[in-house]
Short mmCIF file of C-alpha atoms and ligand atoms in Angstrom, two decimals:
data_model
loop_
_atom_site.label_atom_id
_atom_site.label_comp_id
_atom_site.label_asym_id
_atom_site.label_seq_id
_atom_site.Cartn_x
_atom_site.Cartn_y
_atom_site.Cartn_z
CA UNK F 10 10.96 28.19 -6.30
CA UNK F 11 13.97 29.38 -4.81
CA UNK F 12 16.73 28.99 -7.36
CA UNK F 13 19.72 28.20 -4.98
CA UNK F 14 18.07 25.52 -3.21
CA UNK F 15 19.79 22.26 -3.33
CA UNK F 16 19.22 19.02 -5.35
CA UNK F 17 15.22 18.02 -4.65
CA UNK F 18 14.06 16.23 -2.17
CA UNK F 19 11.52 13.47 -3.19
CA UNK F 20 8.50 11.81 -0.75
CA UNK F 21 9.98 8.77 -1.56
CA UNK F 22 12.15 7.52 -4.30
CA UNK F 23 13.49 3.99 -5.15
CA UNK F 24 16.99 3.17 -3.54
CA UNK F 25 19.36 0.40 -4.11
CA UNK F 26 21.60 -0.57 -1.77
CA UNK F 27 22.03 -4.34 -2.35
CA UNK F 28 22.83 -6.27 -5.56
CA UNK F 29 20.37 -4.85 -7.75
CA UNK F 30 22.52 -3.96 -10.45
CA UNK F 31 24.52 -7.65 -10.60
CA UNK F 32 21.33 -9.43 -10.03
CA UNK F 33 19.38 -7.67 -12.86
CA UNK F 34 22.74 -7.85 -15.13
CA UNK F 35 22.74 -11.56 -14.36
CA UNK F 36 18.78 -12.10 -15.78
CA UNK F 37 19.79 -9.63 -18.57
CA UNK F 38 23.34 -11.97 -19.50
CA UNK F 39 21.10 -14.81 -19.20
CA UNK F 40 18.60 -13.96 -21.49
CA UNK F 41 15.66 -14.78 -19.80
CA UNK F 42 14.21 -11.27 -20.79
CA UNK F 43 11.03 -13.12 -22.24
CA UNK F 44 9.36 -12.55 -20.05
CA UNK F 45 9.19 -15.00 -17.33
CA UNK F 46 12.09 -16.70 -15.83
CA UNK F 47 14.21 -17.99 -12.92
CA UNK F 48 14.32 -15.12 -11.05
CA UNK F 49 10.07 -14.81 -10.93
CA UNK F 50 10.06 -17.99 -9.56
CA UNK F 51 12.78 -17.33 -6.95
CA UNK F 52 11.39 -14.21 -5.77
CA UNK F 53 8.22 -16.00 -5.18
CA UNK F 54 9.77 -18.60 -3.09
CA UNK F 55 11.80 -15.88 -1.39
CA UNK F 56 8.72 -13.29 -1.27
CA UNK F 57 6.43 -15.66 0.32
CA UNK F 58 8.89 -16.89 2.96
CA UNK F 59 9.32 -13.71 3.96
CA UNK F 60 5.70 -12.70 4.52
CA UNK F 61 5.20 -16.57 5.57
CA UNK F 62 2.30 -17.67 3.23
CA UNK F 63 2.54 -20.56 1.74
CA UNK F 64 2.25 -19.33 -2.14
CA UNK F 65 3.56 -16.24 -3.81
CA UNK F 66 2.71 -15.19 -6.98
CA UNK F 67 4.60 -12.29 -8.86
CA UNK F 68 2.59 -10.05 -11.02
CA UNK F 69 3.14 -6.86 -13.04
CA UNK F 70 1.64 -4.61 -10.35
CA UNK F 71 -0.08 -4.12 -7.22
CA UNK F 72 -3.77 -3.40 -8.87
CA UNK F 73 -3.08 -6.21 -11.20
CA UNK F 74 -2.57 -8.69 -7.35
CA UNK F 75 -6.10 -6.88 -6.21
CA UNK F 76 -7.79 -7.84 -9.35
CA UNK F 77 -6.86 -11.22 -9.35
CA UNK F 78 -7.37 -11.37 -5.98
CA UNK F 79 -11.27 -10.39 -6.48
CA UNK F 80 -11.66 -12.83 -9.18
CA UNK F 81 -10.60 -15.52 -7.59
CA UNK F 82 -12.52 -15.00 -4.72
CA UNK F 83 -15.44 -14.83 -6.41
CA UNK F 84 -16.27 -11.17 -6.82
CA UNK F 85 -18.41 -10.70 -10.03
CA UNK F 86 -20.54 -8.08 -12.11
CA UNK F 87 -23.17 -6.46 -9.95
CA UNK F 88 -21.40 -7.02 -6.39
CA UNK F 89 -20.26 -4.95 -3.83
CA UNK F 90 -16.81 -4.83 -2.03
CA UNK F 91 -16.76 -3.14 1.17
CA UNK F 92 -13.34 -1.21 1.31
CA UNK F 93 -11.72 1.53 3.10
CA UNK F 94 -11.91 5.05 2.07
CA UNK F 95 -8.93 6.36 2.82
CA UNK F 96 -6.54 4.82 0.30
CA UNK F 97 -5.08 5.41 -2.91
CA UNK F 98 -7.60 5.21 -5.96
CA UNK F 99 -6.15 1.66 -6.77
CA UNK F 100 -7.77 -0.29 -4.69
CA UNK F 101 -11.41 0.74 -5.98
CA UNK F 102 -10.23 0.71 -9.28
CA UNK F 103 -9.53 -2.74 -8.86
CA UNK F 104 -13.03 -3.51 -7.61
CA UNK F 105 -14.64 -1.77 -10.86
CA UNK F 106 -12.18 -3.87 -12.73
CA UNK F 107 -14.12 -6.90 -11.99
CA UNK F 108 -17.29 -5.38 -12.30
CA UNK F 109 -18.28 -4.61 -8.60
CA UNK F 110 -19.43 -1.54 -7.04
CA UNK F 111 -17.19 -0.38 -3.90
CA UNK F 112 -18.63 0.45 -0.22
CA UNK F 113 -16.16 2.87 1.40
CA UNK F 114 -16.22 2.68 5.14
CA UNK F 115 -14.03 5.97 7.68
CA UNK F 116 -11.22 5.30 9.40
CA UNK F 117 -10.55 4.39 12.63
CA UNK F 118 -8.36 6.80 14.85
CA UNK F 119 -5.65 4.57 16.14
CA UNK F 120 -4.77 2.54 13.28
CA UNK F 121 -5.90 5.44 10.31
CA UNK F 122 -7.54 1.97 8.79
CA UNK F 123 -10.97 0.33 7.97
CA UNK F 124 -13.02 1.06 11.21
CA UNK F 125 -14.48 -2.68 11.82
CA UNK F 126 -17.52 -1.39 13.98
CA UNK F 127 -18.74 0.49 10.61
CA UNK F 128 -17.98 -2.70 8.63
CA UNK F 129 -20.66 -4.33 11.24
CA UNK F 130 -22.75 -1.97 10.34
CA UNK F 131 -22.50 -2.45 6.07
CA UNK F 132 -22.42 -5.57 6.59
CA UNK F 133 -25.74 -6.11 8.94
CA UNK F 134 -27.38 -3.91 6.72
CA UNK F 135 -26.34 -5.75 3.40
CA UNK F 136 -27.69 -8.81 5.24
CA UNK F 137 -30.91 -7.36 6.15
CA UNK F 138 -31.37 -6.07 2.12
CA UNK F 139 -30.33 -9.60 1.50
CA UNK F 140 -27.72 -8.40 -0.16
CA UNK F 141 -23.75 -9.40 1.84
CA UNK F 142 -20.77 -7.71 0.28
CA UNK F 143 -18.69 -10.34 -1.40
CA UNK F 144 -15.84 -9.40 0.22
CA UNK F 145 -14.07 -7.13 2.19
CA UNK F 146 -10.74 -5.49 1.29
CA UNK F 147 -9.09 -4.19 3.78
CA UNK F 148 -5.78 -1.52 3.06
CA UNK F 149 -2.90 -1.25 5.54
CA UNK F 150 -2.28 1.85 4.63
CA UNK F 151 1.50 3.52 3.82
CA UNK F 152 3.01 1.03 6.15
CA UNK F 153 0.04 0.31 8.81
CA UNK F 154 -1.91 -3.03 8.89
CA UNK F 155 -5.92 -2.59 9.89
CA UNK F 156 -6.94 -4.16 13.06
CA UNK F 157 -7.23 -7.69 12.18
CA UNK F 158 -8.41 -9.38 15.21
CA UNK F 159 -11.77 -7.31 15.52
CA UNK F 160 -11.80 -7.36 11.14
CA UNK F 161 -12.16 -11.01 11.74
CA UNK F 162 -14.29 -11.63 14.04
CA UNK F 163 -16.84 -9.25 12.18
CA UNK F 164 -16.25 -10.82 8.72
CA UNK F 165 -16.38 -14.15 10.06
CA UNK F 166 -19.65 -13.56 11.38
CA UNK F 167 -21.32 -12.69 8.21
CA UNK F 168 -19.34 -15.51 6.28
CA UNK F 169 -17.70 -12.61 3.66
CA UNK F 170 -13.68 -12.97 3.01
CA UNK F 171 -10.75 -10.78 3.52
CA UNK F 172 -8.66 -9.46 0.99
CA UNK F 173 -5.76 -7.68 2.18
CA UNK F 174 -4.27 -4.79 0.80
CA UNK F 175 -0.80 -4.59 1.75
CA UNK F 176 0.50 -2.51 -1.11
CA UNK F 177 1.49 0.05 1.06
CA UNK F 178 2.84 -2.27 4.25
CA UNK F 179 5.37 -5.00 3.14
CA UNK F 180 7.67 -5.39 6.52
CA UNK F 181 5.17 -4.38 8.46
CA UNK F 182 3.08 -7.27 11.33
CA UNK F 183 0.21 -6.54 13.65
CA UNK F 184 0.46 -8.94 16.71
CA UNK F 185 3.43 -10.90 15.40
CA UNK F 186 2.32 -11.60 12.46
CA UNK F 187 3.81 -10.46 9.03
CA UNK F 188 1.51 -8.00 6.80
CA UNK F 189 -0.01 -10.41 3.65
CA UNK F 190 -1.35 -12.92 5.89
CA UNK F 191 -4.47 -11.73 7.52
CA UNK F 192 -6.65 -12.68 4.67
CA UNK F 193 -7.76 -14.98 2.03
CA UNK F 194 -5.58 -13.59 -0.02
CA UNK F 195 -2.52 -10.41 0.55
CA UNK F 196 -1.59 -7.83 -2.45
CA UNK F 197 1.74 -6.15 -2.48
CA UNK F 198 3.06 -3.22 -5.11
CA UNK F 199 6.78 -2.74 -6.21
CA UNK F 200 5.95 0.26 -7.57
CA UNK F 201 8.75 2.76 -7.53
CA UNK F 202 7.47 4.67 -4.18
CA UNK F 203 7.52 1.44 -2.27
CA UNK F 204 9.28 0.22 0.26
CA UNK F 205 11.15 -1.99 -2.05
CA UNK F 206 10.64 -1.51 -5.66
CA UNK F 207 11.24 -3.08 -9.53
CA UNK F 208 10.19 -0.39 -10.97
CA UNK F 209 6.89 -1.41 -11.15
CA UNK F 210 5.24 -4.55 -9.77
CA UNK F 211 3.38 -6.92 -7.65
CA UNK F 212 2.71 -9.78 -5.52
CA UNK F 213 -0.32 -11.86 -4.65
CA UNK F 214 0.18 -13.84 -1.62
CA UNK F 215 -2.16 -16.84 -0.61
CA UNK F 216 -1.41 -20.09 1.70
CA UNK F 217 -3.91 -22.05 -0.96
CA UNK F 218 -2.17 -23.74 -4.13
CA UNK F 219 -5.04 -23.96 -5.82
CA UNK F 220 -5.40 -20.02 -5.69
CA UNK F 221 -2.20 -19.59 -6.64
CA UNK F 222 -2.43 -21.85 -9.98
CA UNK F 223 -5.63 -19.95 -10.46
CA UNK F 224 -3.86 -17.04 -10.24
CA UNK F 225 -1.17 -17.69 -12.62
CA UNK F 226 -3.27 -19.37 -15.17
CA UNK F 227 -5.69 -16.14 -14.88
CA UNK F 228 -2.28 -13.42 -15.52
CA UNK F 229 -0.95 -15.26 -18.14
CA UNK F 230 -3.82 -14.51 -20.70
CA UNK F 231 -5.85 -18.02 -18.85
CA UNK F 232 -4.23 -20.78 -21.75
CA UNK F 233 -5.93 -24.06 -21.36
CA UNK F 234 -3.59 -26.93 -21.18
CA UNK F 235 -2.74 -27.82 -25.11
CA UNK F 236 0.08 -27.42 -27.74
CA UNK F 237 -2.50 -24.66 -29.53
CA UNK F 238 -3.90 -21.57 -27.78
CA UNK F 239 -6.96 -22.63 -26.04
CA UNK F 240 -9.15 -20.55 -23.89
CA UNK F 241 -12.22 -21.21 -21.70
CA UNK F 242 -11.68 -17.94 -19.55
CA UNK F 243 -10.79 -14.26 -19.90
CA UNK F 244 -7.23 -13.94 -18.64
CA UNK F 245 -4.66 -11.08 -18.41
CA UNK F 246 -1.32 -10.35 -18.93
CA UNK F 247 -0.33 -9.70 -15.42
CA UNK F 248 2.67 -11.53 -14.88
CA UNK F 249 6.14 -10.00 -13.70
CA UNK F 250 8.81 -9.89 -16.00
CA UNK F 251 12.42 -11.76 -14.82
CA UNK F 252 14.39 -8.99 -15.48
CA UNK F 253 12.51 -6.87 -12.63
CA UNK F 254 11.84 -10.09 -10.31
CA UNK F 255 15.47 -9.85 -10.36
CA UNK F 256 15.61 -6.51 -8.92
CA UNK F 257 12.82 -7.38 -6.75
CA UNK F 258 14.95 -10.52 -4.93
CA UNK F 259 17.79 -8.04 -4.76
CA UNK F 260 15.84 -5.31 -2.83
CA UNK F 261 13.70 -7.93 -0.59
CA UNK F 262 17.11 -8.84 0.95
CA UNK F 263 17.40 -5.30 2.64
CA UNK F 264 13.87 -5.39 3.13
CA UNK F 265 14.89 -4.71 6.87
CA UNK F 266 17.02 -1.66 6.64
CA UNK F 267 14.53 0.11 4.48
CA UNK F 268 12.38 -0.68 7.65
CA UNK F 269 14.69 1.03 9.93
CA UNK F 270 15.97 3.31 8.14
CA UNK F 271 12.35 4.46 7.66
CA UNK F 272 11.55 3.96 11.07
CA UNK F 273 14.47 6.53 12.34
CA UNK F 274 13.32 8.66 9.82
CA UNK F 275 9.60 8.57 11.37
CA UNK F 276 11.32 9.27 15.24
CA UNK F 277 13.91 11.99 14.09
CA UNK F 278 10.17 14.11 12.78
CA UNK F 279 8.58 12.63 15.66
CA UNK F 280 11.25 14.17 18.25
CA UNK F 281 11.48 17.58 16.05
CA UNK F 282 7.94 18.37 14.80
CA UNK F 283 5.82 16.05 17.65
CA UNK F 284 5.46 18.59 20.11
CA UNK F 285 4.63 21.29 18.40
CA UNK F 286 1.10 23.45 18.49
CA UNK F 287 -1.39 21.20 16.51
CA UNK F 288 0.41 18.85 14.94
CA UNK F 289 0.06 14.88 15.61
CA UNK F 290 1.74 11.71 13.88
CA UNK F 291 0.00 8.62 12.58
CA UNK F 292 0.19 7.10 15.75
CA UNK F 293 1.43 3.24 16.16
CA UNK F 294 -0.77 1.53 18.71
CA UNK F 295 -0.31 -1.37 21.02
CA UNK F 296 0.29 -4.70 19.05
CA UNK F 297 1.21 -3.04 15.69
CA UNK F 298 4.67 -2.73 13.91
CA UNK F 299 4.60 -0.06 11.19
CA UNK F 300 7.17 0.35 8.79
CA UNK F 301 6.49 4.06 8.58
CA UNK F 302 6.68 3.62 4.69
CA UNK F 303 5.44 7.38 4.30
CA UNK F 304 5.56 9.63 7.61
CA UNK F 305 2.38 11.44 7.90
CA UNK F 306 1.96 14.60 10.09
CA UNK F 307 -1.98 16.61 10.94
CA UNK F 308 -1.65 19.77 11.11
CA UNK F 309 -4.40 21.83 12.73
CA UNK F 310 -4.34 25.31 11.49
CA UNK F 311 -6.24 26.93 15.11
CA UNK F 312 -3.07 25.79 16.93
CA UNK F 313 -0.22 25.59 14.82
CA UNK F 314 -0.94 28.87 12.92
CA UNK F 315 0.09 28.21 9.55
CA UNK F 316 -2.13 25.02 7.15
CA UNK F 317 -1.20 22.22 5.41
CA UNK F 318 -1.32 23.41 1.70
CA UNK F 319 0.96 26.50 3.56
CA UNK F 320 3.62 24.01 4.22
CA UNK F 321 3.30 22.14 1.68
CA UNK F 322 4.04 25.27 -0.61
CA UNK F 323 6.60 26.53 1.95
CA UNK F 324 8.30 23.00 1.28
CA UNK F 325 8.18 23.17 -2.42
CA UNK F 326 9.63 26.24 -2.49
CA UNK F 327 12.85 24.99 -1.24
CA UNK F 328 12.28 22.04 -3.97
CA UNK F 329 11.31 19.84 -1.63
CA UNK F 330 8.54 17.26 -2.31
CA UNK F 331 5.50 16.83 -0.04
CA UNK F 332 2.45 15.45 -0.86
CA UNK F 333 -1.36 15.86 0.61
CA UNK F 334 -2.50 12.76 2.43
CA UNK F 335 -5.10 10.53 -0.33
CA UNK F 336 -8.45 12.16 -0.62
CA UNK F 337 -11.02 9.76 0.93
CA UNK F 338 -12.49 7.80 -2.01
CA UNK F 339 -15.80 8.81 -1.16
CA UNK F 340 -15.18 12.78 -1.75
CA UNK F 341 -13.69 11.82 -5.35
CA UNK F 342 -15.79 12.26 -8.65
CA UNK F 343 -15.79 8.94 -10.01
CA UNK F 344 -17.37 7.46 -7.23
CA UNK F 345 -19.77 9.73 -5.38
CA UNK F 346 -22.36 7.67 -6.30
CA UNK F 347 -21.12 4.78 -4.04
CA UNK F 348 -22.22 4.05 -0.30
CA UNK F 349 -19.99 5.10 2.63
CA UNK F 350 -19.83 4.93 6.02
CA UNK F 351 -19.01 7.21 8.54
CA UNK F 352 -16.26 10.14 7.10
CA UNK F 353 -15.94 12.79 9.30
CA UNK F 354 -12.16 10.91 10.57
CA UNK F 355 -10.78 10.53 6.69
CA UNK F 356 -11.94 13.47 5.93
CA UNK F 357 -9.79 15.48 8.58
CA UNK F 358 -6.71 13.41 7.61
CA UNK F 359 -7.47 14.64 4.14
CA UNK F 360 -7.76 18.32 5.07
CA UNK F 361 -5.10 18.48 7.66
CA UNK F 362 -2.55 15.69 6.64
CA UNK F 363 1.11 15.96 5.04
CA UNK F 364 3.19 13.11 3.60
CA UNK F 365 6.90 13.99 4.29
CA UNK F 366 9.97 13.01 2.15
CA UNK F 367 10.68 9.54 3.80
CA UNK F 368 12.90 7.63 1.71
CA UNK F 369 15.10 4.92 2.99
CA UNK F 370 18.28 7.22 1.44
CA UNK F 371 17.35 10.61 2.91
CA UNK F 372 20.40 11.70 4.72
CA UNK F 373 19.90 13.43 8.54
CA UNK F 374 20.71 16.53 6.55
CA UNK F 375 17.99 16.22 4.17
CA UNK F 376 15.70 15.43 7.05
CA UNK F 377 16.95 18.70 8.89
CA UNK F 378 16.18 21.14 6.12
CA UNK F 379 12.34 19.59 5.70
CA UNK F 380 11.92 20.02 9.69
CA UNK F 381 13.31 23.33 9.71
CA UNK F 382 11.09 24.89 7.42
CA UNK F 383 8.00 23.17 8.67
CA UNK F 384 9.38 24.34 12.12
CA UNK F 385 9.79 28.12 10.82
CA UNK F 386 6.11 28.28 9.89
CA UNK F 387 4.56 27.99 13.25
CA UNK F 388 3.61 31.09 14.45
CA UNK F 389 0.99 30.59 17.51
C1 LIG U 11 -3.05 1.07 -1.10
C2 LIG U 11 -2.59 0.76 -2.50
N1 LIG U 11 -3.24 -0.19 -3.19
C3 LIG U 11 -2.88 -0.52 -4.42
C4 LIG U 11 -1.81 0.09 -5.05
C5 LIG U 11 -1.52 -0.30 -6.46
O1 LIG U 11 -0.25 -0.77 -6.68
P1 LIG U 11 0.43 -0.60 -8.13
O2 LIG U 11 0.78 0.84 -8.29
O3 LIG U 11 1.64 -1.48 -8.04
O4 LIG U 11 -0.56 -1.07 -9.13
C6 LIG U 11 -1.09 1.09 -4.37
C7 LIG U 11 0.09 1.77 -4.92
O5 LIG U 11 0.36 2.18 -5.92
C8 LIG U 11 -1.51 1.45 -3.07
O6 LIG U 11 -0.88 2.41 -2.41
#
């Protein structure tokens, strides 16, 4: 690395701007440090107001929301879940966690998410074995919802529910709608690359009470009702602490500027990088609001004369932190045994594509070195 560079730049670190600090000193002064408190059930009042489901139910992480999420919608030992490939290893960790076996279906070109004409197809064909995928989860993936409308009106023809992974996509809405409420259930991480963080955590959104008692009852270690410890179910310990749901309300309150600031941040590499030989953007169609949580370039290496791993390198040389887009689950080790359909467009974003420092604090002068050097390495 090249010793005089300046302080690193990181893909995309937590930043407070709001009332973090006197909001988590306030739970701390309080001592409601045990772990639940006032400010958990704020911040779900606040959290699912903001997303506009009727319950919201704060957990210790984003897999912990997905798990949950599976149980309660039924998902048991010797199921499938028909998921997206492209996505971090969370999500099908969570579906092992309750004992299912993932389906990984490509990505579509438009949105980069769950292609729902290849979920026809799984699902058909899981019909025809007599054999439907209990559910499907679908990942709006770093900042992008899927294509709901056509995700729909496939699932609801085969009768299997939604779960919606919107780890990645708080503050984002596909046809006016808010990311979280597109399926039976949302899932949202606070984990400290997010949007908005608390260090680490989650949220599992629902507009069914029930569900959300269930959910509660399951991430607090499922205690029957009774003055002793009584237990007719395996539960968890998945429930947020008060001292980070007070971090969490603090940060939701600025939810918008990280939007925009990440937004800008998206159009400044869009205006400087866009044109170039071989390079394309996630692009944001018609109907869809991204909140450009990560901005992801392709880079073909025919046209633009230099590949990704080269820039990546080039980057990190000038301490700069860039990242390789996920590799599709269905090329990783752990689950090559599973189904998938389709591959050929996950795979390219895998091969060609870059996450770029995006955080809501990177200054126009940050931004400037990243583009330069990504700029000085086309050569066609
Ligand atoms: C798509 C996706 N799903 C699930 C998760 C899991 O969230 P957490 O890290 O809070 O468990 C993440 C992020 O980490 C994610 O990016």
């Amino acid at each position: 690395m090249n010793q005089n560079s300046p302080e690193r730049i990181y893909l995309s670190p937590p930043c407070m701007i709001g009332n973090e600090r006197e909001m988590l000193l306030d739970a701390f002064d309080s001592n409601w440090i045990a772990p639940l408190g006032p400010h958990v059930n704020a911040f779900e009042v606040e959290f699912a107001q903001r997303v506009g489901t009727k319950h919201a139910v704060a957990l210790s992480c984003g897999t912990a929301a997905i798990h949950l999420a599976l149980i309660i919608a039924g998902v048991e030992q010797g199921d499938t879940v028909i998921t997206s490939s492209f996505t971090f290893v969370a999500t099908a960790n969570a579906i092992t966690y309750a004992g299912a076996t993932p389906i990984f279906i490509d990505s579509e070109s438009d949105s980069w998410n769950l292609d729902p004409d290849l979920v026809a197809v799984a699902l058909e064909e899981g019909l025809q074995a007599g054999k439907l995928p209990k559910a499907v989860l679908a990942v709006d993936i770093v900042g992008q919802t899927a294509d709901y409308e056509r995700l729909q009106s496939v699932c609801a023809r085969y009768g299997v529910p939604i779960i919606e992974d919107a780890a990645e996509a708080l503050g984002a809405s596909y046809q006016g709608r808010s990311a979280g409420q597109f399926g039976e259930m949302g899932c949202f991480s606070f984990n400290g690359n997010k949007i908005i963080t608390t260090s680490g955590g989650g949220m599992l959104v629902t507009d069914r009470e029930d569900w959300a008692l269930k959910a509660r009852f399951l991430a607090t270690q499922a205690r029957d009702p009774a003055p002793h410890y009584e237990h007719s179910h395996i539960g968890y310990n998945y429930r947020m602490s008060n001292l980070l749901a007070a971090i969490g309300r603090a940060q939701l309150e600025n939810l918008n500027v990280h939007v925009e600031n990440r937004r800008a941040i998206f159009n400044r590499y869009r205006d400087h990088l866009g044109k170039l030989p071989g390079i394309e953007l996630m692009p944001e169609p018609e109907g869809w609001y991204s909140t450009r949580w990560l901005t992801i370039l392709t880079i073909d290496p025919a046209s633009f004369g230099a590949t990704t791993n080269d820039v990546r390198l080039a980057l990190e040389q000038e301490n700069i932190e860039a990242r390789p887009a996920w590799k599709p689950m269905h090329q990783q080790p752990i689950f090559a045994n599973c189904k998938m359909y389709g591959g050929s467009v996950c795979e390219r974003f895998f091969e060609q594509g870059l996450c770029l420092p995006s955080g809501t604090s990177l200054s126009e002068e940050q931004q400037m070195r990243v583009i330069e050097i990504v700029q000085s390495l086309q050569s066609t």
